[in-house]
CSV table of C-alpha atoms in Angstrom, one decimal:
chain,number,residue,atom,x,y,z
D,1,MET,CA,-26.2,54.6,-101.5
D,2,LYS,CA,-25.8,51.1,-102.8
D,3,ILE,CA,-27.9,48.0,-102.7
D,4,ARG,CA,-25.8,45.4,-100.9
D,5,SER,CA,-27.9,42.5,-102.2
D,6,ILE,CA,-31.1,41.6,-104.0
D,7,THR,CA,-31.8,38.4,-102.1
D,8,CYS,CA,-34.2,35.9,-103.7
D,9,PHE,CA,-36.0,33.4,-101.4
D,10,LEU,CA,-37.0,30.1,-102.9
D,11,ASP,CA,-37.9,26.6,-101.9
D,12,PRO,CA,-36.0,24.7,-104.6
D,13,SER,CA,-37.4,21.3,-103.3
D,14,TRP,CA,-35.5,18.1,-103.4
D,15,PRO,CA,-34.6,16.8,-106.0
D,16,LEU,CA,-33.8,20.3,-107.1
D,17,ASP,CA,-36.3,22.0,-109.3
D,18,ILE,CA,-34.0,23.3,-112.0
D,19,GLN,CA,-36.8,25.3,-113.7
D,20,ALA,CA,-37.8,27.1,-110.4
D,21,VAL,CA,-34.1,28.1,-109.8
D,22,ALA,CA,-33.9,29.4,-113.4
D,23,GLN,CA,-37.0,31.4,-113.0
D,24,ILE,CA,-35.9,33.1,-109.8
D,25,GLY,CA,-32.6,33.8,-111.5
D,26,THR,CA,-34.4,35.6,-114.3
D,27,VAL,CA,-36.2,37.7,-111.8
D,28,ALA,CA,-32.9,38.6,-110.1
D,29,ALA,CA,-31.2,39.5,-113.4
D,30,ARG,CA,-34.2,41.7,-114.3
D,31,ALA,CA,-34.2,43.4,-110.9
D,32,VAL,CA,-30.5,44.2,-111.2
D,33,ALA,CA,-31.1,45.8,-114.6
D,34,GLU,CA,-34.1,47.9,-113.2
D,35,PHE,CA,-32.3,49.2,-110.1
D,36,GLN,CA,-29.1,49.9,-112.0
D,37,GLN,CA,-31.1,51.9,-114.6
D,38,ALA,CA,-32.5,53.9,-111.7
D,39,GLY,CA,-28.9,54.8,-110.6
D,40,TYR,CA,-28.3,52.2,-107.9
D,41,GLU,CA,-25.2,50.0,-107.8
D,42,VAL,CA,-26.2,46.4,-107.0
D,43,GLN,CA,-23.3,44.6,-105.4
D,44,THR,CA,-24.7,41.1,-105.5
D,45,THR,CA,-27.6,38.8,-106.0
D,46,ARG,CA,-28.1,36.0,-103.5
D,47,MET,CA,-30.4,33.1,-103.0
D,48,ALA,CA,-31.8,31.8,-99.7
D,49,THR,CA,-33.6,28.6,-99.1
D,50,PRO,CA,-35.5,27.0,-96.2
D,51,PRO,CA,-33.4,25.6,-93.4
D,52,PHE,CA,-31.2,22.8,-94.8
D,53,PRO,CA,-32.4,20.2,-92.1
D,54,GLN,CA,-36.0,20.6,-93.5
D,55,LEU,CA,-35.1,21.0,-97.2
D,56,PHE,CA,-33.0,17.9,-97.3
D,57,ALA,CA,-34.8,15.9,-94.5
D,58,SER,CA,-34.7,12.7,-96.5
D,59,LEU,CA,-30.9,12.7,-96.9
D,60,ASP,CA,-28.1,11.4,-94.6
D,61,PRO,CA,-25.3,13.9,-93.7
D,62,ASP,CA,-23.1,13.1,-96.7
D,63,GLY,CA,-26.1,13.4,-98.9
D,64,ILE,CA,-27.0,16.8,-97.5
D,65,VAL,CA,-23.5,18.1,-98.2
D,66,ALA,CA,-23.6,16.7,-101.8
D,67,ALA,CA,-27.1,18.3,-102.3
D,68,ILE,CA,-25.9,21.7,-101.1
D,69,GLN,CA,-22.9,21.4,-103.5
D,70,GLU,CA,-25.3,20.7,-106.3
D,71,LEU,CA,-27.5,23.7,-105.3
D,72,GLU,CA,-24.4,26.0,-105.2
D,73,GLN,CA,-23.5,25.0,-108.7
D,74,LEU,CA,-27.1,25.5,-110.0
D,75,ALA,CA,-27.5,28.9,-108.3
D,76,GLY,CA,-24.1,30.1,-109.6
D,77,ALA,CA,-25.1,29.2,-113.1
D,78,GLN,CA,-28.0,31.6,-112.7
D,79,GLY,CA,-25.8,34.4,-111.6
D,80,PHE,CA,-26.2,34.2,-107.8
D,81,ALA,CA,-23.0,35.1,-106.0
D,82,TYR,CA,-23.9,33.4,-102.8
D,83,VAL,CA,-26.4,30.9,-101.4
D,84,ALA,CA,-27.7,30.7,-97.8
D,85,VAL,CA,-29.1,27.3,-96.8
D,86,GLY,CA,-30.6,28.5,-93.5
D,87,PRO,CA,-30.1,27.6,-89.9
D,88,ALA,CA,-29.5,24.4,-88.0
D,89,LEU,CA,-32.7,24.1,-85.9
D,90,LEU,CA,-33.4,23.8,-82.2
D,91,ASP,CA,-35.6,20.7,-82.7
D,92,GLN,CA,-33.0,19.0,-84.8
D,93,PRO,CA,-29.8,19.2,-82.7
D,94,GLU,CA,-27.9,16.8,-84.9
D,95,SER,CA,-28.0,19.5,-87.7
D,96,TYR,CA,-25.5,21.8,-85.9
D,97,ALA,CA,-22.5,19.4,-86.2
D,98,LEU,CA,-22.9,19.4,-90.0
D,99,ILE,CA,-22.3,23.1,-90.6
D,100,PRO,CA,-18.4,23.0,-90.5
D,101,LYS,CA,-18.5,20.2,-93.1
D,102,ILE,CA,-20.9,22.2,-95.3
D,103,ILE,CA,-18.7,25.3,-95.2
D,104,ALA,CA,-15.5,23.3,-95.8
D,105,ASN,CA,-16.9,21.6,-98.9
D,106,THR,CA,-18.4,24.7,-100.6
D,107,GLU,CA,-17.1,28.1,-101.7
D,108,ASN,CA,-20.1,30.5,-101.7
D,109,VAL,CA,-22.5,28.9,-99.2
D,110,PHE,CA,-23.6,30.5,-95.9
D,111,CYS,CA,-25.1,28.8,-92.9
D,112,SER,CA,-26.6,29.9,-89.6
D,113,ALA,CA,-27.8,28.2,-86.4
D,114,GLN,CA,-30.6,29.0,-84.0
D,115,MET,CA,-29.8,29.8,-80.4
D,116,ALA,CA,-33.1,31.3,-79.3
D,117,THR,CA,-36.6,31.8,-80.6
D,118,ARG,CA,-39.8,33.4,-79.2
D,119,GLN,CA,-41.5,30.1,-79.2
D,120,ALA,CA,-38.8,27.9,-77.6
D,121,GLY,CA,-36.9,30.4,-75.5
D,122,LEU,CA,-33.1,30.4,-75.1
D,123,SER,CA,-31.5,27.0,-75.5
D,124,LEU,CA,-28.2,26.4,-73.7
D,125,PRO,CA,-27.4,23.3,-75.7
D,126,ALA,CA,-27.8,25.3,-78.9
D,127,VAL,CA,-25.6,28.1,-77.5
D,128,ARG,CA,-22.9,25.6,-76.8
D,129,ALA,CA,-23.4,24.0,-80.2
D,130,CYS,CA,-22.9,27.4,-81.9
D,131,ALA,CA,-19.7,28.0,-79.9
D,132,GLN,CA,-18.5,24.6,-81.1
D,133,ILE,CA,-19.2,25.5,-84.7
D,134,ILE,CA,-17.3,28.8,-84.4
D,135,SER,CA,-14.3,27.0,-82.9
D,136,ALA,CA,-14.4,24.2,-85.5
D,137,LEU,CA,-14.5,26.7,-88.4
D,138,ALA,CA,-11.6,28.9,-87.2
D,139,PRO,CA,-8.8,26.6,-88.3
D,140,GLN,CA,-10.3,25.9,-91.7
D,141,ASP,CA,-8.4,29.1,-92.8
D,142,PRO,CA,-5.2,30.7,-91.5
D,143,ASN,CA,-7.1,34.0,-90.8
D,144,GLY,CA,-10.2,32.3,-89.4
D,145,PHE,CA,-12.0,33.5,-92.5
D,146,ALA,CA,-14.4,30.5,-92.7
D,147,ASN,CA,-16.4,32.0,-89.9
D,148,LEU,CA,-17.4,34.8,-92.4
D,149,TYR,CA,-19.9,32.2,-93.7
D,150,PHE,CA,-21.6,31.4,-90.4
D,151,THR,CA,-23.7,33.3,-87.8
D,152,ALA,CA,-25.5,32.4,-84.7
D,153,LEU,CA,-29.1,33.5,-84.6
D,154,ALA,CA,-31.2,34.9,-81.7
D,155,ASN,CA,-34.8,35.7,-82.4
D,156,VAL,CA,-34.3,36.0,-86.1
D,157,GLU,CA,-37.3,35.4,-88.3
D,158,PRO,CA,-37.2,34.2,-91.9
D,159,GLY,CA,-37.0,36.8,-94.7
D,160,SER,CA,-34.0,38.9,-93.8
D,161,PRO,CA,-32.0,39.7,-97.0
D,162,PHE,CA,-28.7,40.1,-95.1
D,163,PHE,CA,-26.4,37.0,-95.1
D,164,PRO,CA,-25.6,34.9,-93.3
D,165,ALA,CA,-28.9,35.3,-91.4
D,166,SER,CA,-31.1,34.7,-94.5
D,167,TYR,CA,-33.6,31.9,-94.8
D,168,HIS,CA,-36.9,31.2,-96.4
D,169,ALA,CA,-40.3,30.0,-95.0
D,170,GLY,CA,-43.3,29.0,-97.1
D,171,ASN,CA,-43.7,28.1,-100.7
D,172,THR,CA,-43.9,31.6,-102.3
D,173,PRO,CA,-40.8,32.8,-104.2
D,174,THR,CA,-39.9,36.3,-102.9
D,175,PHE,CA,-37.2,38.9,-103.3
D,176,SER,CA,-36.1,41.5,-100.8
D,177,LEU,CA,-33.5,44.3,-100.7
D,178,ALA,CA,-30.6,44.9,-98.4
D,179,THR,CA,-29.1,48.4,-98.4
D,180,GLU,CA,-25.6,49.7,-97.8
D,181,ALA,CA,-26.7,53.0,-96.4
D,182,ALA,CA,-24.3,54.2,-93.7
D,183,CYS,CA,-23.2,56.9,-96.2
D,184,LEU,CA,-26.6,58.6,-95.9
D,185,ALA,CA,-25.9,59.3,-92.2
D,186,VAL,CA,-22.3,60.5,-93.0
D,187,ASP,CA,-23.7,62.9,-95.6
D,188,ALA,CA,-26.6,64.1,-93.4
D,189,PHE,CA,-24.3,65.5,-90.7
D,190,GLU,CA,-21.8,67.2,-92.9
D,191,GLY,CA,-22.1,70.8,-91.8
D,192,ALA,CA,-25.2,70.2,-89.7
D,193,ARG,CA,-25.7,73.0,-87.1
D,194,ASP,CA,-27.1,70.6,-84.6
D,195,ALA,CA,-28.3,67.0,-84.1
D,196,ALA,CA,-31.9,67.9,-85.0
D,197,GLU,CA,-30.9,69.3,-88.4
D,198,GLY,CA,-28.7,66.3,-89.2
D,199,LEU,CA,-31.4,63.8,-88.2
D,200,ALA,CA,-34.0,65.6,-90.3
D,201,ARG,CA,-31.7,65.5,-93.3
D,202,PHE,CA,-31.0,61.8,-92.7
D,203,GLN,CA,-34.7,61.0,-92.5
D,204,ARG,CA,-35.5,62.9,-95.7
D,205,SER,CA,-32.7,61.1,-97.5
D,206,VAL,CA,-33.8,57.6,-96.3
D,207,GLN,CA,-37.4,58.3,-97.1
D,208,ALA,CA,-36.6,59.5,-100.7
D,209,HIS,CA,-34.5,56.3,-101.3
D,210,ALA,CA,-37.1,54.1,-99.7
D,211,ASP,CA,-39.9,55.5,-101.9
D,212,ARG,CA,-37.8,55.0,-105.1
D,213,LEU,CA,-36.8,51.4,-104.1
D,214,LYS,CA,-40.3,50.5,-103.2
D,215,GLY,CA,-41.7,51.9,-106.5
D,216,ILE,CA,-39.2,49.9,-108.6
D,217,ALA,CA,-39.7,46.7,-106.5
D,218,THR,CA,-43.5,47.0,-106.7
D,219,THR,CA,-43.4,47.2,-110.4
D,220,LEU,CA,-41.1,44.2,-110.6
D,221,GLU,CA,-43.6,42.3,-108.4
D,222,GLU,CA,-46.5,43.1,-110.7
D,223,GLU,CA,-44.6,42.3,-113.9
D,224,THR,CA,-42.8,39.1,-112.8
D,225,GLY,CA,-45.2,37.6,-110.3
D,226,CYS,CA,-42.4,37.2,-107.8
D,227,LYS,CA,-43.5,38.6,-104.4
D,228,PHE,CA,-41.7,41.7,-103.0
D,229,GLY,CA,-40.8,40.9,-99.4
D,230,GLY,CA,-39.6,44.4,-98.3
D,231,ILE,CA,-36.5,46.4,-97.7
D,232,ASP,CA,-33.9,45.8,-94.9
D,233,PHE,CA,-33.0,49.5,-94.9
D,234,SER,CA,-29.9,49.1,-92.7
D,235,LEU,CA,-26.9,51.4,-92.2
D,236,ALA,CA,-24.5,48.8,-93.4
D,237,PRO,CA,-21.0,50.1,-93.9
D,238,PHE,CA,-18.2,49.6,-96.5
D,239,PRO,CA,-14.6,49.9,-95.4
D,240,GLU,CA,-14.0,53.5,-96.5
D,241,PRO,CA,-14.4,56.6,-94.3
D,242,ALA,CA,-17.2,58.0,-96.5
D,243,THR,CA,-19.3,54.9,-96.1
D,244,SER,CA,-18.6,54.2,-92.4
D,245,LEU,CA,-21.1,54.2,-89.6
D,246,GLY,CA,-18.3,55.1,-87.3
D,247,THR,CA,-17.6,58.2,-89.4
D,248,ALA,CA,-21.3,59.1,-89.1
D,249,VAL,CA,-21.2,58.9,-85.3
D,250,GLU,CA,-18.2,61.0,-85.1
D,251,ARG,CA,-19.7,63.6,-87.4
D,252,MET,CA,-22.6,63.8,-85.0
D,253,GLY,CA,-20.2,65.2,-82.5
D,254,ILE,CA,-18.8,62.2,-80.7
D,255,GLY,CA,-15.1,62.6,-80.4
D,256,LYS,CA,-14.3,58.9,-81.1
D,257,VAL,CA,-16.8,56.1,-81.9
D,258,GLY,CA,-16.7,53.8,-78.9
D,259,PHE,CA,-16.3,56.6,-76.4
D,260,HIS,CA,-19.2,57.7,-74.2
D,261,GLY,CA,-21.9,59.3,-76.3
D,262,THR,CA,-21.8,56.6,-79.0
D,263,LEU,CA,-24.8,54.8,-77.6
D,264,ALA,CA,-26.8,58.0,-77.6
D,265,ALA,CA,-25.8,58.8,-81.2
D,266,ALA,CA,-26.7,55.2,-82.3
D,267,ALA,CA,-30.1,55.4,-80.5
D,268,MET,CA,-30.8,58.7,-82.3
D,269,LEU,CA,-30.0,57.3,-85.7
D,270,ALA,CA,-32.0,54.2,-85.0
D,271,SER,CA,-35.0,56.2,-83.8
D,272,ALA,CA,-34.9,58.4,-86.9
D,273,LEU,CA,-34.7,55.3,-89.1
D,274,ASP,CA,-37.7,53.8,-87.3
D,275,GLN,CA,-39.9,56.8,-88.2
D,276,VAL,CA,-39.4,56.4,-91.9
D,277,SER,CA,-42.3,54.9,-93.8
D,278,LEU,CA,-41.1,51.8,-95.8
D,279,PRO,CA,-42.0,48.1,-96.2
D,280,ARG,CA,-39.6,46.7,-93.6
D,281,VAL,CA,-38.1,43.3,-93.4
D,282,GLY,CA,-35.1,41.9,-91.5
D,283,PHE,CA,-33.1,44.1,-89.2
D,284,SER,CA,-33.5,47.7,-90.5
D,285,GLY,CA,-31.0,48.9,-88.0
D,286,LEU,CA,-27.3,49.9,-87.6
D,287,PHE,CA,-24.5,47.5,-88.5
D,288,PHE,CA,-21.6,48.0,-86.1
D,289,ALA,CA,-19.4,45.5,-88.0
D,290,GLN,CA,-15.8,46.0,-86.9
D,291,LEU,CA,-14.0,44.6,-89.9
D,292,GLU,CA,-16.4,46.1,-92.4
D,293,ASP,CA,-16.1,49.6,-91.1
D,294,ALA,CA,-13.0,51.7,-91.5
D,295,ALA,CA,-13.6,54.0,-88.5
D,296,LEU,CA,-14.7,51.1,-86.2
D,297,ALA,CA,-11.6,49.1,-87.3
D,298,GLN,CA,-9.4,52.0,-86.4
D,299,ARG,CA,-10.9,52.8,-83.1
D,300,ALA,CA,-10.9,49.1,-82.1
D,301,ALA,CA,-7.2,49.0,-83.0
D,302,GLU,CA,-6.6,52.0,-80.8
D,303,GLY,CA,-8.3,50.2,-77.9
D,304,GLY,CA,-11.3,52.6,-77.6
D,305,LEU,CA,-13.9,50.1,-78.8
D,306,LEU,CA,-14.5,46.8,-77.0
D,307,VAL,CA,-16.7,43.7,-77.5
D,308,LYS,CA,-18.8,44.8,-74.5
D,309,ASP,CA,-19.4,48.2,-76.2
D,310,LEU,CA,-20.6,46.6,-79.4
D,311,LEU,CA,-22.9,44.3,-77.4
D,312,MET,CA,-24.3,47.4,-75.6
D,313,TYR,CA,-25.0,49.2,-78.8
D,314,SER,CA,-27.1,46.2,-79.9
D,315,ALA,CA,-29.6,47.1,-77.2
D,316,VAL,CA,-30.6,50.4,-78.8
D,317,CYS,CA,-30.0,50.0,-82.5
D,318,GLY,CA,-27.7,47.2,-83.8
D,319,THR,CA,-27.9,43.8,-85.3
D,320,GLY,CA,-25.6,42.1,-82.9
D,321,LEU,CA,-21.9,41.2,-83.1
D,322,ASP,CA,-20.6,41.1,-86.6
D,323,THR,CA,-17.1,40.3,-88.0
D,324,ILE,CA,-15.4,40.5,-84.6
D,325,PRO,CA,-11.8,39.1,-84.7
D,326,LEU,CA,-11.0,37.2,-81.5
D,327,PRO,CA,-7.9,35.4,-80.1
D,328,GLY,CA,-7.2,32.1,-81.9
D,329,ASP,CA,-7.0,30.2,-78.6
D,330,THR,CA,-10.6,31.3,-77.6
D,331,THR,CA,-12.3,28.1,-76.5
D,332,PRO,CA,-15.9,27.1,-77.1
D,333,GLU,CA,-16.4,27.4,-73.3
D,334,GLN,CA,-15.4,31.1,-73.5
D,335,LEU,CA,-17.5,31.8,-76.6
D,336,ALA,CA,-20.7,30.4,-75.0
D,337,PRO,CA,-21.2,33.1,-72.4
D,338,LEU,CA,-20.9,35.8,-75.0
D,339,LEU,CA,-23.4,34.1,-77.2
D,340,LEU,CA,-25.6,33.6,-74.1
D,341,ASP,CA,-25.6,37.4,-73.4
D,342,LEU,CA,-26.5,38.2,-77.0
D,343,ALA,CA,-29.4,35.6,-77.1
D,344,ALA,CA,-30.7,36.9,-73.8
D,345,LEU,CA,-30.7,40.5,-75.0
D,346,ALA,CA,-32.5,39.5,-78.2
D,347,LEU,CA,-35.3,37.8,-76.3
D,348,ARG,CA,-35.6,40.4,-73.5
D,349,LEU,CA,-35.8,43.3,-76.1
D,350,ASP,CA,-37.7,41.2,-78.6
D,351,LYS,CA,-35.4,42.1,-81.5
D,352,PRO,CA,-33.3,40.0,-83.9
D,353,LEU,CA,-29.6,39.7,-83.1
D,354,THR,CA,-26.8,37.7,-84.6
D,355,ALA,CA,-23.2,36.8,-83.8
D,356,ARG,CA,-20.5,36.4,-86.4
D,357,LEU,CA,-17.3,35.8,-84.4
D,358,MET,CA,-14.0,35.2,-86.0
D,359,PRO,CA,-11.2,33.6,-83.8
D,360,VAL,CA,-8.0,34.1,-85.7
D,361,PRO,CA,-5.6,31.2,-85.4
D,362,GLY,CA,-2.2,32.1,-83.9
D,363,LYS,CA,-3.3,35.6,-83.0
D,364,GLN,CA,-3.6,37.1,-79.5
D,365,ALA,CA,-5.6,40.1,-78.3
D,366,GLY,CA,-4.1,43.3,-79.5
D,367,GLU,CA,-2.3,41.8,-82.5
D,368,GLU,CA,-3.0,43.2,-86.0
D,369,THR,CA,-5.3,41.3,-88.4
D,370,SER,CA,-4.1,40.5,-91.9
D,371,PHE,CA,-7.2,39.8,-94.0
D,372,ASP,CA,-6.8,40.2,-97.7
D,373,PHE,CA,-10.5,40.8,-98.5
D,374,PRO,CA,-11.9,44.0,-100.3
D,375,PHE,CA,-14.9,44.2,-97.9
D,376,PHE,CA,-12.7,44.2,-94.8
D,377,SER,CA,-10.6,46.9,-93.1
D,378,ASN,CA,-7.9,45.4,-91.0
D,379,SER,CA,-7.9,46.1,-87.3
D,380,ARG,CA,-6.7,44.4,-84.1
D,381,VAL,CA,-7.9,41.2,-82.4
D,382,MET,CA,-10.4,42.0,-79.7
D,383,GLY,CA,-9.9,40.7,-76.1
D,384,LEU,CA,-12.7,38.7,-74.6
D,385,SER,CA,-13.7,38.9,-70.9
D,386,SER,CA,-15.1,35.5,-70.6
D,387,GLU,CA,-14.8,32.4,-68.4
D,388,PRO,CA,-16.6,29.0,-68.8
D,389,LEU,CA,-20.1,28.8,-67.3
D,390,LEU,CA,-20.4,27.2,-63.9
D,391,PRO,CA,-23.3,25.5,-62.1
D,392,PRO,CA,-26.2,26.2,-61.9
D,393,MET,CA,-26.0,28.0,-65.3
D,394,GLU,CA,-23.8,25.4,-66.9
D,395,GLN,CA,-26.2,22.7,-66.1
D,396,SER,CA,-29.2,24.4,-67.6
D,397,ARG,CA,-30.9,23.4,-70.8
D,398,SER,CA,-33.2,26.3,-71.4
D,399,ILE,CA,-33.6,29.7,-70.0
D,400,PRO,CA,-37.1,31.2,-69.9
D,401,ILE,CA,-36.8,34.9,-70.9
D,402,VAL,CA,-39.9,36.9,-71.8
D,403,SER,CA,-39.8,40.2,-73.5
D,404,ARG,CA,-40.1,43.3,-71.4
D,405,PRO,CA,-43.8,44.4,-71.1
D,406,ARG,CA,-44.7,47.6,-72.8
D,407,SER,CA,-47.3,50.0,-71.3
């Protein structure tokens, strides 16, 4: 198992507090050394800030872009591979239109945008704005790669260490861990006699790693004074069969991931993960990320895995729709209903969900993708069953959705 990211959360203030960024960089470097000494590969360190509309509230749009460029340089000098500047906010609708410009003028900056929160409900204008952002980002790269740096948020609280959803709240510097742990499920079901045995192995493995990670992180907190925010212990994949969530599902006895039985397998893994004792933060679920998972990419290319399937799995375990290649001519009006479904699901089930959708310029449904990125496994462009919203839905501004009561 790897640590996908040690994510440090900091309010760098404006003008930027150079000393504060340097201090959190020192914490990140020390954390990398400690976890590596314990045998964990750390892929990246990352920094997340409060939402950019709040952090740079005193600046005009051009000034915000320039400030984020300065922040990117400063963070890079401290060893951070990526920076997340948080979401565009429901109460600042003008902030949504700035995201394509931020991403176009930076190299390692991630952004997000709110669609729904517990407090405000589901905002149709925000859903439409997120669809416009995705559409505007697509042509910035021939493969639609700019959308890697953006996700639409539904019911996502601050503190998740997984990008692009990360953002900070409060004044206390914090660090959290994001795991790449799909391999634990793959290994647990190797030779298992039945589901119960495989799940028991899986739980023991997760618990052992969680205890080790917590112990190291708690010591770091005591010695550095930087608060430990928790572990997002998610089954995030890497595009190799041995580290694929899809491989794990198929080892559980499902003939092909995406076929019937996949939802049950996903629910079983998520239920087992929920029963592990650990300091949770973020999603702590299953990442059905098409382009990041070798088995998912293959099954999607074969036609056995659809966007609707991935949305359905989000109801029992997942984190939403992640790295989904879509036809390049998908319009914002077609994207909005899909985002609306995801946001409604997040509020009704009271769980965080995100959408990272990637229209690929010039590609149609069924055509092969051609990404040259070590964290992607090429697949085929997914078809989208979607038509523009019509009245009365199209004319709505907000949708009141309360979470399902629990007895």
